[in-house]
Coordinates of C-alpha atoms and ligand atoms in Angstrom, one line a residue:
Chain A
M190 CA -56.6 -118.0 108.4
G191 CA -58.1 -116.6 105.2
M192 CA -55.6 -118.3 102.8
L193 CA -55.8 -121.7 104.4
D194 CA -59.6 -121.7 104.8
K195 CA -61.4 -124.8 103.5
K196 CA -58.2 -126.1 101.8
Y197 CA -57.1 -128.5 104.5
H198 CA -60.4 -129.5 106.1
D199 CA -59.7 -133.2 105.8
S200 CA -57.5 -134.8 108.4
N201 CA -53.9 -134.1 107.4
I202 CA -50.5 -135.1 108.4
I203 CA -47.5 -132.8 109.0
I204 CA -44.1 -134.4 109.0
V205 CA -41.7 -132.5 111.2
G206 CA -38.6 -133.4 113.2
L207 CA -39.5 -134.3 116.8
E208 CA -36.9 -131.9 118.1
S209 CA -38.2 -128.9 116.2
A210 CA -41.7 -129.7 117.1
L211 CA -40.8 -129.8 120.8
N212 CA -38.8 -126.6 120.5
W213 CA -41.6 -124.9 118.6
A214 CA -44.1 -125.8 121.4
R215 CA -41.7 -124.8 124.1
K216 CA -40.7 -121.4 122.7
N217 CA -44.3 -120.3 122.1
S218 CA -45.5 -121.0 125.6
L219 CA -42.9 -119.4 127.8
W220 CA -44.7 -119.0 131.2
Y221 CA -42.7 -116.8 133.4
E222 CA -42.6 -116.6 137.1
Q223 CA -44.2 -113.4 138.4
F224 CA -41.4 -112.4 140.6
G225 CA -40.6 -108.7 140.9
L226 CA -37.8 -107.5 143.0
A227 CA -37.4 -103.7 142.6
C228 CA -37.9 -100.9 140.1
C229 CA -37.5 -103.2 137.1
A230 CA -40.5 -105.1 138.2
I231 CA -42.7 -102.1 137.5
E232 CA -41.5 -102.2 133.9
M233 CA -42.1 -105.9 133.9
M234 CA -45.7 -105.2 134.9
A235 CA -46.0 -102.5 132.3
T236 CA -44.8 -105.0 129.7
A237 CA -47.4 -107.5 130.8
A238 CA -50.2 -104.9 130.8
S239 CA -52.2 -103.4 128.0
R240 CA -49.9 -101.5 125.8
Y241 CA -47.0 -104.0 125.4
D242 CA -49.0 -107.1 126.0
F243 CA -46.9 -110.1 126.7
D244 CA -49.7 -112.5 126.1
R245 CA -49.5 -112.3 122.4
F246 CA -46.2 -114.1 122.5
G247 CA -47.6 -116.8 124.7
I248 CA -45.8 -115.3 127.7
I249 CA -48.1 -115.7 130.7
P250 CA -47.3 -114.9 134.3
R251 CA -47.5 -117.6 136.9
S252 CA -47.3 -117.2 140.6
S253 CA -45.7 -120.4 141.4
P254 CA -42.2 -121.5 140.3
R255 CA -43.5 -125.0 139.8
Q256 CA -45.6 -123.9 136.8
A257 CA -43.0 -121.6 135.3
D258 CA -40.6 -122.2 132.5
V259 CA -38.7 -119.0 132.8
M260 CA -37.7 -116.8 135.7
I261 CA -37.3 -113.1 135.1
V262 CA -35.0 -111.7 137.7
A263 CA -36.3 -108.1 137.6
G264 CA -34.4 -105.9 140.0
T265 CA -31.8 -105.7 142.6
V266 CA -30.7 -109.0 144.1
T267 CA -29.6 -108.5 147.7
M268 CA -27.6 -110.9 149.8
K269 CA -30.6 -111.7 151.8
M270 CA -32.6 -112.5 148.7
A271 CA -29.9 -114.5 146.8
S272 CA -30.5 -117.8 148.6
R273 CA -34.2 -117.5 148.0
I274 CA -33.7 -116.9 144.3
L275 CA -31.6 -120.1 144.2
R276 CA -34.3 -122.0 146.0
L277 CA -37.0 -120.7 143.7
Y278 CA -34.9 -121.7 140.7
E279 CA -34.4 -125.2 142.0
Q280 CA -38.2 -125.5 142.4
M281 CA -38.8 -124.8 138.7
S282 CA -39.1 -127.9 136.6
E283 CA -36.8 -128.5 133.6
P284 CA -36.3 -127.1 131.1
R285 CA -35.9 -123.8 132.8
Y286 CA -34.5 -120.5 131.7
V287 CA -33.5 -117.3 133.4
I288 CA -33.7 -113.8 132.1
S289 CA -31.7 -111.2 134.0
M290 CA -33.6 -107.9 133.6
G291 CA -31.8 -104.7 134.4
S292 CA -28.3 -103.6 135.3
C293 CA -28.8 -104.5 138.9
S294 CA -29.3 -108.2 138.3
N295 CA -26.8 -108.2 135.5
C296 CA -23.9 -106.7 137.5
G297 CA -25.1 -104.7 140.5
G298 CA -26.1 -101.7 138.4
P299 CA -26.0 -98.4 140.2
Y300 CA -25.2 -100.2 143.4
W301 CA -22.1 -101.9 142.2
E302 CA -19.6 -99.8 144.1
H303 CA -20.7 -99.2 147.6
G304 CA -23.7 -101.6 147.8
Y305 CA -22.5 -103.7 150.7
H306 CA -25.8 -105.6 150.6
V307 CA -26.2 -106.0 146.9
L308 CA -25.2 -109.1 145.0
K309 CA -23.1 -108.1 142.0
G310 CA -24.9 -110.0 139.4
V311 CA -27.5 -112.8 139.7
D312 CA -25.3 -115.1 137.6
K313 CA -23.4 -115.7 140.8
V314 CA -26.2 -117.8 142.0
V315 CA -28.2 -119.0 139.0
P316 CA -27.2 -119.6 135.4
V317 CA -28.5 -116.8 133.2
D318 CA -29.7 -117.3 129.6
V319 CA -30.4 -113.8 128.5
Y320 CA -29.2 -110.5 129.9
V321 CA -31.3 -107.4 129.3
P322 CA -29.4 -104.2 129.9
G323 CA -30.9 -100.9 131.1
C324 CA -31.9 -99.2 134.2
P325 CA -34.8 -100.0 133.9
P326 CA -34.9 -101.6 130.5
R327 CA -37.8 -100.4 128.4
P328 CA -40.6 -102.9 127.8
E329 CA -39.4 -103.2 124.2
A330 CA -36.0 -104.3 125.5
L331 CA -37.6 -107.0 127.7
L332 CA -39.6 -108.2 124.7
E333 CA -36.5 -108.4 122.7
G334 CA -34.9 -110.4 125.5
F335 CA -37.8 -112.9 125.2
L336 CA -37.3 -113.1 121.4
K337 CA -33.6 -113.8 122.0
L338 CA -34.6 -116.6 124.4
Q339 CA -37.0 -118.0 121.8
E340 CA -34.1 -118.0 119.3
K341 CA -32.0 -119.8 121.7
I342 CA -34.7 -122.4 122.3
T343 CA -35.1 -123.0 118.6
G344 CA -31.5 -124.1 118.3
E345 CA -31.7 -126.5 121.2
T346 CA -31.0 -130.2 120.8
I347 CA -32.8 -131.7 123.8
L348 CA -32.9 -135.3 122.6
Q349 CA -29.2 -135.5 121.6
K350 CA -28.1 -134.0 124.9
K351 CA -29.6 -136.9 126.7
E352 CA -27.7 -139.4 124.7
S353 CA -24.4 -137.7 125.4
V354 CA -25.2 -137.9 129.1
K355 CA -25.4 -141.7 128.8
Chain B
M188 CA -69.1 -118.7 162.3
I189 CA -65.7 -117.4 163.2
E190 CA -65.8 -118.9 166.7
V191 CA -66.8 -122.3 165.4
I192 CA -63.8 -122.4 163.2
S193 CA -61.3 -121.7 165.9
K194 CA -63.0 -124.1 168.3
E195 CA -62.6 -127.0 165.8
T196 CA -58.9 -126.4 165.3
G197 CA -58.4 -126.8 169.1
N198 CA -56.8 -123.4 169.2
K199 CA -53.6 -124.8 167.8
E200 CA -51.5 -122.1 166.1
M201 CA -49.8 -122.4 162.8
V202 CA -47.2 -120.2 161.3
I203 CA -47.3 -119.5 157.6
N204 CA -44.9 -117.5 155.5
M205 CA -46.3 -115.1 153.0
G206 CA -43.5 -114.0 150.6
P207 CA -40.8 -113.1 149.9
Q208 CA -42.0 -114.4 146.6
H209 CA -45.6 -113.7 146.5
P210 CA -47.4 -111.7 143.8
S211 CA -49.5 -109.7 146.2
T212 CA -46.9 -108.4 148.6
H213 CA -45.9 -105.6 146.2
G214 CA -42.3 -106.5 146.2
V215 CA -40.1 -108.6 148.3
L216 CA -41.8 -108.6 151.7
R217 CA -42.1 -111.5 154.0
L218 CA -44.9 -111.7 156.4
E219 CA -44.9 -114.3 159.1
L220 CA -48.6 -115.0 159.8
V221 CA -49.5 -116.8 163.0
L222 CA -52.8 -118.4 162.4
D223 CA -55.5 -119.8 164.5
G224 CA -57.5 -121.8 161.9
E225 CA -58.3 -119.1 159.3
I226 CA -57.9 -116.2 161.7
I227 CA -54.7 -114.2 161.9
T228 CA -53.6 -113.8 165.5
K229 CA -50.3 -112.2 164.7
V230 CA -48.4 -110.7 161.8
R231 CA -44.7 -110.1 161.8
P232 CA -43.3 -108.2 158.8
N233 CA -39.9 -109.4 157.9
I234 CA -38.1 -106.8 155.8
G235 CA -34.6 -106.2 154.4
Y236 CA -34.9 -108.2 151.2
L237 CA -34.4 -105.0 149.2
H238 CA -32.0 -103.0 151.3
R239 CA -29.9 -101.1 148.8
C240 CA -27.7 -99.0 151.0
F241 CA -29.2 -95.6 150.3
E242 CA -27.6 -93.8 153.2
K243 CA -24.2 -95.3 152.5
Y244 CA -24.4 -94.1 148.9
A245 CA -25.4 -90.6 150.0
E246 CA -22.3 -90.4 152.2
Q247 CA -20.1 -91.8 149.4
M248 CA -21.1 -89.4 146.7
D249 CA -18.8 -86.5 146.1
D250 CA -21.6 -84.1 145.2
Y251 CA -25.0 -83.5 146.7
A252 CA -26.6 -83.6 143.2
K253 CA -25.3 -87.2 142.7
V254 CA -27.7 -88.4 145.3
I255 CA -30.7 -87.5 143.3
P256 CA -30.7 -90.7 141.1
Y257 CA -30.6 -92.7 144.3
T258 CA -33.6 -90.9 145.7
D259 CA -35.5 -91.9 142.5
R260 CA -34.8 -95.5 143.3
M261 CA -36.2 -95.4 146.8
D262 CA -39.8 -95.2 145.8
Y263 CA -39.6 -96.1 142.2
V264 CA -43.3 -95.8 141.6
S265 CA -43.3 -92.0 142.3
A266 CA -39.7 -91.0 141.5
I267 CA -40.5 -87.4 140.8
N268 CA -42.0 -86.9 144.3
Q269 CA -38.9 -88.4 145.9
E270 CA -36.6 -86.0 144.0
H271 CA -38.9 -83.1 144.9
G272 CA -38.4 -83.5 148.6
Y273 CA -34.6 -83.8 148.3
V274 CA -34.1 -80.7 146.1
I275 CA -36.4 -78.6 148.3
A276 CA -34.3 -79.6 151.3
L277 CA -31.1 -78.6 149.6
E278 CA -32.7 -75.3 148.4
R279 CA -33.7 -74.4 151.9
M280 CA -30.2 -75.3 153.2
L281 CA -28.6 -73.1 150.5
E282 CA -31.3 -70.4 150.8
L283 CA -31.8 -70.4 147.1
E284 CA -34.5 -68.7 145.1
V285 CA -36.3 -71.0 142.7
P286 CA -37.5 -69.5 139.4
E287 CA -41.3 -69.3 138.9
R288 CA -41.4 -71.4 135.8
V289 CA -39.4 -74.1 137.5
E290 CA -41.8 -74.3 140.4
Y291 CA -44.8 -74.6 138.1
I292 CA -43.3 -77.3 136.0
R293 CA -42.3 -79.1 139.1
V294 CA -45.8 -79.0 140.5
I295 CA -47.3 -80.3 137.3
M296 CA -44.8 -83.1 137.1
A297 CA -45.3 -84.0 140.7
E298 CA -49.1 -84.2 140.4
L299 CA -48.9 -86.2 137.2
Q300 CA -46.6 -88.6 139.0
R301 CA -49.1 -88.8 141.9
I302 CA -51.8 -89.8 139.4
A303 CA -49.5 -92.4 137.8
S304 CA -48.6 -93.8 141.2
H305 CA -52.2 -94.0 142.3
L306 CA -53.1 -95.7 139.0
L307 CA -50.5 -98.4 139.7
G308 CA -51.5 -98.7 143.3
I309 CA -55.2 -99.0 142.5
G310 CA -54.6 -101.3 139.6
A311 CA -52.4 -103.7 141.6
F312 CA -54.9 -103.5 144.5
G313 CA -57.7 -104.6 142.2
L314 CA -55.5 -107.3 140.7
D315 CA -54.8 -108.7 144.1
L316 CA -58.5 -109.0 144.7
G317 CA -59.1 -110.7 141.4
A318 CA -60.2 -107.8 139.2
F319 CA -58.0 -108.1 136.2
S320 CA -59.6 -105.7 133.7
P321 CA -59.4 -102.5 135.7
F322 CA -55.7 -103.1 135.9
L323 CA -55.4 -103.2 132.2
Y324 CA -57.5 -100.0 131.7
L325 CA -55.6 -98.2 134.4
F326 CA -52.3 -99.1 132.9
T327 CA -53.4 -97.7 129.5
E328 CA -53.9 -94.4 131.3
R329 CA -50.6 -94.7 133.1
E330 CA -48.8 -95.2 129.8
K331 CA -50.2 -91.9 128.6
I332 CA -48.6 -90.1 131.6
L333 CA -45.4 -92.0 131.1
D334 CA -45.4 -90.7 127.5
I335 CA -45.6 -87.1 128.7
F336 CA -42.7 -87.9 131.1
E337 CA -40.7 -89.6 128.4
R338 CA -41.0 -86.6 126.1
V339 CA -39.9 -84.2 128.9
T340 CA -37.3 -86.2 130.7
G341 CA -36.2 -88.9 128.4
A342 CA -37.0 -91.7 130.8
R343 CA -40.1 -93.8 131.6
L344 CA -39.7 -94.7 135.2
L345 CA -36.7 -93.1 136.9
Y346 CA -36.2 -89.6 135.8
N347 CA -33.4 -87.8 137.5
Y348 CA -35.1 -84.6 136.3
F349 CA -35.1 -82.1 139.1
A350 CA -32.0 -80.3 139.9
V351 CA -31.2 -78.0 142.8
A352 CA -33.0 -74.7 142.0
G353 CA -33.8 -75.8 138.5
L354 CA -34.5 -78.7 136.1
M355 CA -32.2 -80.8 134.0
R356 CA -33.7 -79.4 130.8
D357 CA -36.6 -77.3 129.8
V358 CA -39.9 -78.8 128.7
H359 CA -40.7 -79.1 125.0
P360 CA -43.0 -76.5 123.4
K361 CA -46.0 -78.9 123.2
F362 CA -45.8 -79.8 126.9
K363 CA -48.7 -77.6 127.9
A364 CA -50.9 -78.9 125.1
D365 CA -50.0 -82.5 125.8
T366 CA -50.8 -82.2 129.5
A367 CA -54.0 -80.4 128.9
E368 CA -55.1 -83.1 126.5
F369 CA -54.3 -85.7 129.1
V370 CA -56.3 -83.9 131.8
R371 CA -59.2 -83.6 129.4
T372 CA -59.3 -87.3 128.5
F373 CA -58.5 -88.6 131.9
R374 CA -61.4 -87.0 133.8
P375 CA -64.2 -89.2 132.4
K376 CA -62.0 -92.3 133.1
I377 CA -62.3 -91.7 136.8
K378 CA -66.0 -92.1 136.6
E379 CA -65.5 -95.3 134.5
L380 CA -63.2 -96.6 137.2
N381 CA -65.9 -95.9 139.8
D382 CA -68.4 -97.9 137.8
L383 CA -66.0 -100.7 137.1
L384 CA -64.3 -101.2 140.4
S385 CA -65.1 -98.8 143.3
Y386 CA -68.8 -99.6 143.5
N387 CA -68.5 -103.1 142.3
K388 CA -70.3 -105.4 144.7
I389 CA -67.6 -108.0 144.9
F390 CA -65.0 -105.4 145.4
I391 CA -66.9 -103.8 148.2
Q392 CA -67.5 -107.1 149.9
R393 CA -63.8 -107.8 149.9
T394 CA -62.7 -104.4 151.2
A395 CA -65.4 -102.9 153.3
N396 CA -65.1 -103.4 157.1
I397 CA -61.7 -105.0 156.6
G398 CA -58.5 -103.8 158.1
V399 CA -60.1 -101.0 160.0
L400 CA -57.6 -98.4 161.2
P401 CA -59.1 -96.1 163.8
E402 CA -58.0 -92.5 163.9
K403 CA -56.3 -92.9 167.2
V404 CA -54.2 -95.9 166.1
A405 CA -53.3 -94.0 163.0
F406 CA -52.0 -91.1 165.0
N407 CA -50.1 -93.4 167.4
Y408 CA -48.3 -95.1 164.5
A409 CA -47.6 -91.7 162.8
A410 CA -49.4 -92.8 159.7
S411 CA -49.7 -90.2 156.9
G412 CA -51.0 -89.8 153.4
P413 CA -54.0 -91.8 152.1
V414 CA -53.6 -94.2 155.0
L415 CA -54.3 -91.5 157.6
R416 CA -56.8 -89.7 155.4
G417 CA -58.7 -92.9 155.0
S418 CA -59.3 -92.8 158.7
G419 CA -61.1 -89.5 158.3
V420 CA -58.3 -87.1 159.3
K421 CA -57.9 -84.0 157.1
W422 CA -54.1 -83.9 157.0
D423 CA -52.2 -83.1 153.8
L424 CA -48.8 -81.5 153.9
R425 CA -49.6 -79.6 150.7
K426 CA -52.1 -77.7 152.7
N427 CA -51.0 -78.1 156.3
D428 CA -47.3 -77.3 155.7
P429 CA -47.2 -75.9 152.2
Y430 CA -44.0 -76.4 150.3
S431 CA -43.1 -75.3 146.8
I432 CA -46.1 -73.2 145.5
Y433 CA -48.9 -75.4 146.7
D434 CA -50.4 -72.6 148.7
R435 CA -51.4 -70.9 145.4
F436 CA -53.8 -73.7 144.3
E437 CA -57.3 -74.5 145.3
F438 CA -58.0 -78.1 146.0
D439 CA -59.7 -80.2 148.6
I440 CA -58.4 -82.9 150.8
P441 CA -60.5 -86.0 150.3
V442 CA -61.0 -88.1 153.4
G443 CA -62.6 -91.4 154.2
T444 CA -66.2 -91.3 155.4
G445 CA -67.1 -94.9 156.0
E446 CA -69.4 -94.7 153.0
V447 CA -69.8 -98.5 152.5
G448 CA -68.5 -99.8 155.8
T449 CA -66.6 -98.7 158.8
L450 CA -64.5 -95.5 158.8
G451 CA -60.9 -96.4 158.1
D452 CA -61.4 -99.7 156.3
C453 CA -59.6 -100.8 153.1
W454 CA -62.3 -99.3 150.9
D455 CA -61.9 -95.9 152.5
R456 CA -58.2 -95.9 151.9
Y457 CA -58.8 -97.0 148.3
I458 CA -61.4 -94.3 147.6
V459 CA -59.2 -91.6 149.0
R460 CA -56.7 -92.4 146.3
V461 CA -59.3 -92.2 143.6
K462 CA -60.6 -88.9 144.8
E463 CA -57.0 -87.6 145.1
M464 CA -56.5 -88.1 141.4
E465 CA -59.4 -85.7 140.7
Q466 CA -57.8 -83.1 143.0
S467 CA -54.4 -83.6 141.3
L468 CA -56.1 -82.9 138.0
R469 CA -57.5 -79.7 139.4
I470 CA -54.0 -78.6 140.6
I471 CA -52.5 -79.5 137.2
E472 CA -55.2 -77.4 135.4
Q473 CA -54.5 -74.4 137.6
A474 CA -50.7 -74.8 137.3
L475 CA -51.0 -75.0 133.5
D476 CA -52.9 -71.7 133.5
G477 CA -50.4 -70.0 135.8
M478 CA -47.2 -71.4 134.2
P479 CA -45.1 -68.6 132.7
D480 CA -44.1 -69.2 129.1
E481 CA -40.7 -67.6 129.4
G482 CA -37.8 -68.2 131.7
D483 CA -34.6 -70.2 131.8
V484 CA -35.0 -73.3 134.0
M485 CA -31.3 -73.9 134.3
E486 CA -29.9 -70.5 135.1
A487 CA -30.3 -70.7 138.9
I488 CA -28.6 -74.1 139.2
P489 CA -25.6 -73.5 141.4
K490 CA -22.2 -74.5 140.1
R491 CA -21.2 -76.1 143.3
I492 CA -23.3 -77.1 146.2
R493 CA -21.7 -76.4 149.6
P494 CA -24.3 -75.9 152.3
K495 CA -23.3 -74.4 155.6
E496 CA -22.6 -76.6 158.5
G497 CA -25.9 -77.7 159.9
E498 CA -28.9 -79.9 159.5
I499 CA -32.4 -79.8 158.1
Y500 CA -35.5 -81.8 158.0
V501 CA -37.9 -81.2 155.1
R502 CA -41.1 -83.1 154.6
T503 CA -43.2 -83.4 151.5
E504 CA -46.4 -85.2 150.6
T505 CA -45.7 -88.1 148.3
P506 CA -48.5 -90.3 147.0
R507 CA -47.7 -92.6 149.9
G508 CA -47.6 -90.0 152.6
E509 CA -45.1 -87.9 154.5
L510 CA -41.6 -88.3 153.1
G511 CA -39.0 -86.5 155.2
Y512 CA -35.4 -85.9 154.4
Y513 CA -33.0 -85.3 157.2
I514 CA -29.8 -83.9 155.8
V515 CA -26.6 -83.1 157.8
S516 CA -23.9 -81.1 156.3
D517 CA -20.3 -80.8 157.4
K518 CA -19.4 -78.0 155.0
S519 CA -17.8 -80.5 152.5
A520 CA -19.0 -81.2 149.0
S521 CA -20.7 -84.4 150.0
P522 CA -23.5 -84.9 152.5
F523 CA -22.5 -86.1 155.9
R524 CA -25.7 -87.9 156.3
V525 CA -29.0 -88.2 154.3
K526 CA -31.8 -90.0 156.2
A527 CA -35.1 -90.5 154.6
R528 CA -38.3 -90.9 156.7
A529 CA -40.2 -93.2 154.4
P530 CA -44.0 -93.4 154.7
S531 CA -44.1 -97.0 153.5
F532 CA -41.9 -98.1 156.4
V533 CA -44.2 -96.4 158.9
H534 CA -47.3 -97.9 157.3
L535 CA -45.8 -101.4 157.3
S536 CA -45.6 -101.1 161.0
V537 CA -49.3 -100.3 161.2
L538 CA -50.0 -103.7 159.5
P539 CA -49.8 -105.9 162.5
A540 CA -52.2 -103.6 164.4
I541 CA -54.9 -103.6 161.7
S542 CA -54.7 -107.2 160.5
K543 CA -55.1 -108.9 163.8
G544 CA -58.2 -110.9 164.0
S545 CA -59.0 -110.8 160.3
L546 CA -59.2 -113.8 158.0
I547 CA -56.2 -115.0 156.1
A548 CA -57.8 -114.3 152.7
D549 CA -58.2 -110.6 153.7
M550 CA -54.5 -110.2 154.3
V551 CA -53.9 -109.5 150.6
A552 CA -56.6 -106.8 150.7
I553 CA -55.0 -105.1 153.7
V554 CA -51.5 -105.2 152.3
G555 CA -52.8 -103.8 149.0
S556 CA -54.7 -101.0 150.7
I557 CA -51.8 -99.6 152.5
D558 CA -49.9 -99.5 149.2
I559 CA -46.4 -99.9 150.2
V560 CA -43.3 -99.9 148.0
L561 CA -40.6 -102.1 149.3
G562 CA -37.8 -100.0 147.8
E563 CA -38.8 -97.3 150.2
V564 CA -39.3 -99.6 153.2
D565 CA -35.8 -101.0 153.0
R566 CA -34.1 -98.2 151.2
Ligands
SF4_896 S1 -31.5 -101.8 137.2 FE1 -32.2 -99.8 137.7 S2 -34.4 -99.8 137.5 FE2 -33.7 -102.0 137.6 S3 -33.8 -102.6 139.7 FE3 -31.7 -101.8 139.4 S4 -31.8 -99.6 140.0 FE4 -33.9 -100.3 139.6

């Protein structure tokens, strides 16, 4: 904090819109649900590990959907798994986001043609906010996906949305 | 103590689901645990959450070579080893000669992949038991291997690099130097790992004497790889049924000895993996020395692959154990059937036998120690 050192040591007041303050807090503490499905999950692990280091963006893995803000669907979604994914999604508290990681969960990926047991896109069961392409996407790509999600959150109008519901 | 707990519960059984969303099941595996208090009386693995129709795809492809990317995706942690078995099977079917240089590069890549796979397996195993920092250190090393792979194949995880009797492209000129550098820097790291995790008191307490797999049970279930070697059996296909050029290298087969507990417990299976990494380094060093500098890696690749009518079974040693490919050909350009005998699937069936009677908290250790990959279980 070199520049700000000793300058603002008295109690100070910041004036900021409520919405942008909420959004700012939200986008910088995106806790994701640790939920790997297939090959892409290995890259997700690599992104969370030492070299790419998710933590510096405030992105921290949680093991329970109830503590998570964002679900990364990393890997092939099969018919058997689809209903479970929906259930996990429903267990997450609002606001919740979904990142679809990899071709498989985007559209079926390499299994789109003859994969009789593969769901052709996770967006058939849960709404997706960001699609990350690749098979598997590089860790940088997943990070970019998170940055895109942060962008999306910045522009959110949570309070106004409530009014329109009334 | 254990008896007291079960008496208090009045021997009422309870069923608990572990998974399919559980951070320690290494994928989407569901275990139905029947509990008597804290003690597991029965385990029923419930699989099929990642069935990706491998056999169907193999039948549908109009070329044998097009199956290779799908073999990658079976055991995505050790993709190179999966390809290796498949291309060897085809080479034996077609009776093809593989150039020297290709064989050496293949062995180096396969052993590097074995180390990478063990690093991930060990790291995740430690993570499951609460050791977070070894995971980060091991992933730093794994990234170095992935860098080598990336420079050679262009991909980080799924490579599609081996071709029938050849390679997709030649290695770059600095490959030898890169790999030698990695071997040099990685050796001391194994010692560090031993100090940090292997002989850590807490880690030993959580893994020693737990999930004991006696030799006889291992044989009955047809276990292989580190799971079998952890029980003290010297069995490694690279030595016992050499494929590729493994008969040219000198290396040992590390086996479990019951050093800190009973023979065949979780710690034994773990330490076998650690020692195997050392042996892999030895193989890589010898292969780097023997690797010819000249030679076209693509010249022997056949234009069209049409094996004679017949069938073949080829087995290779992957980081997880014996991977067998059973290929049936009907003379057409696409395989009639490709069946994979996956070690993870076999080891998962060992799970009920070794986890009976243990505490529920140890389940995570047992699942981690057999190191399964669900992509290979379900295929
Ligand atoms: S997109 Fe590719 S890497 Fe990801 S789960 Fe599907 S097959 Fe695996």
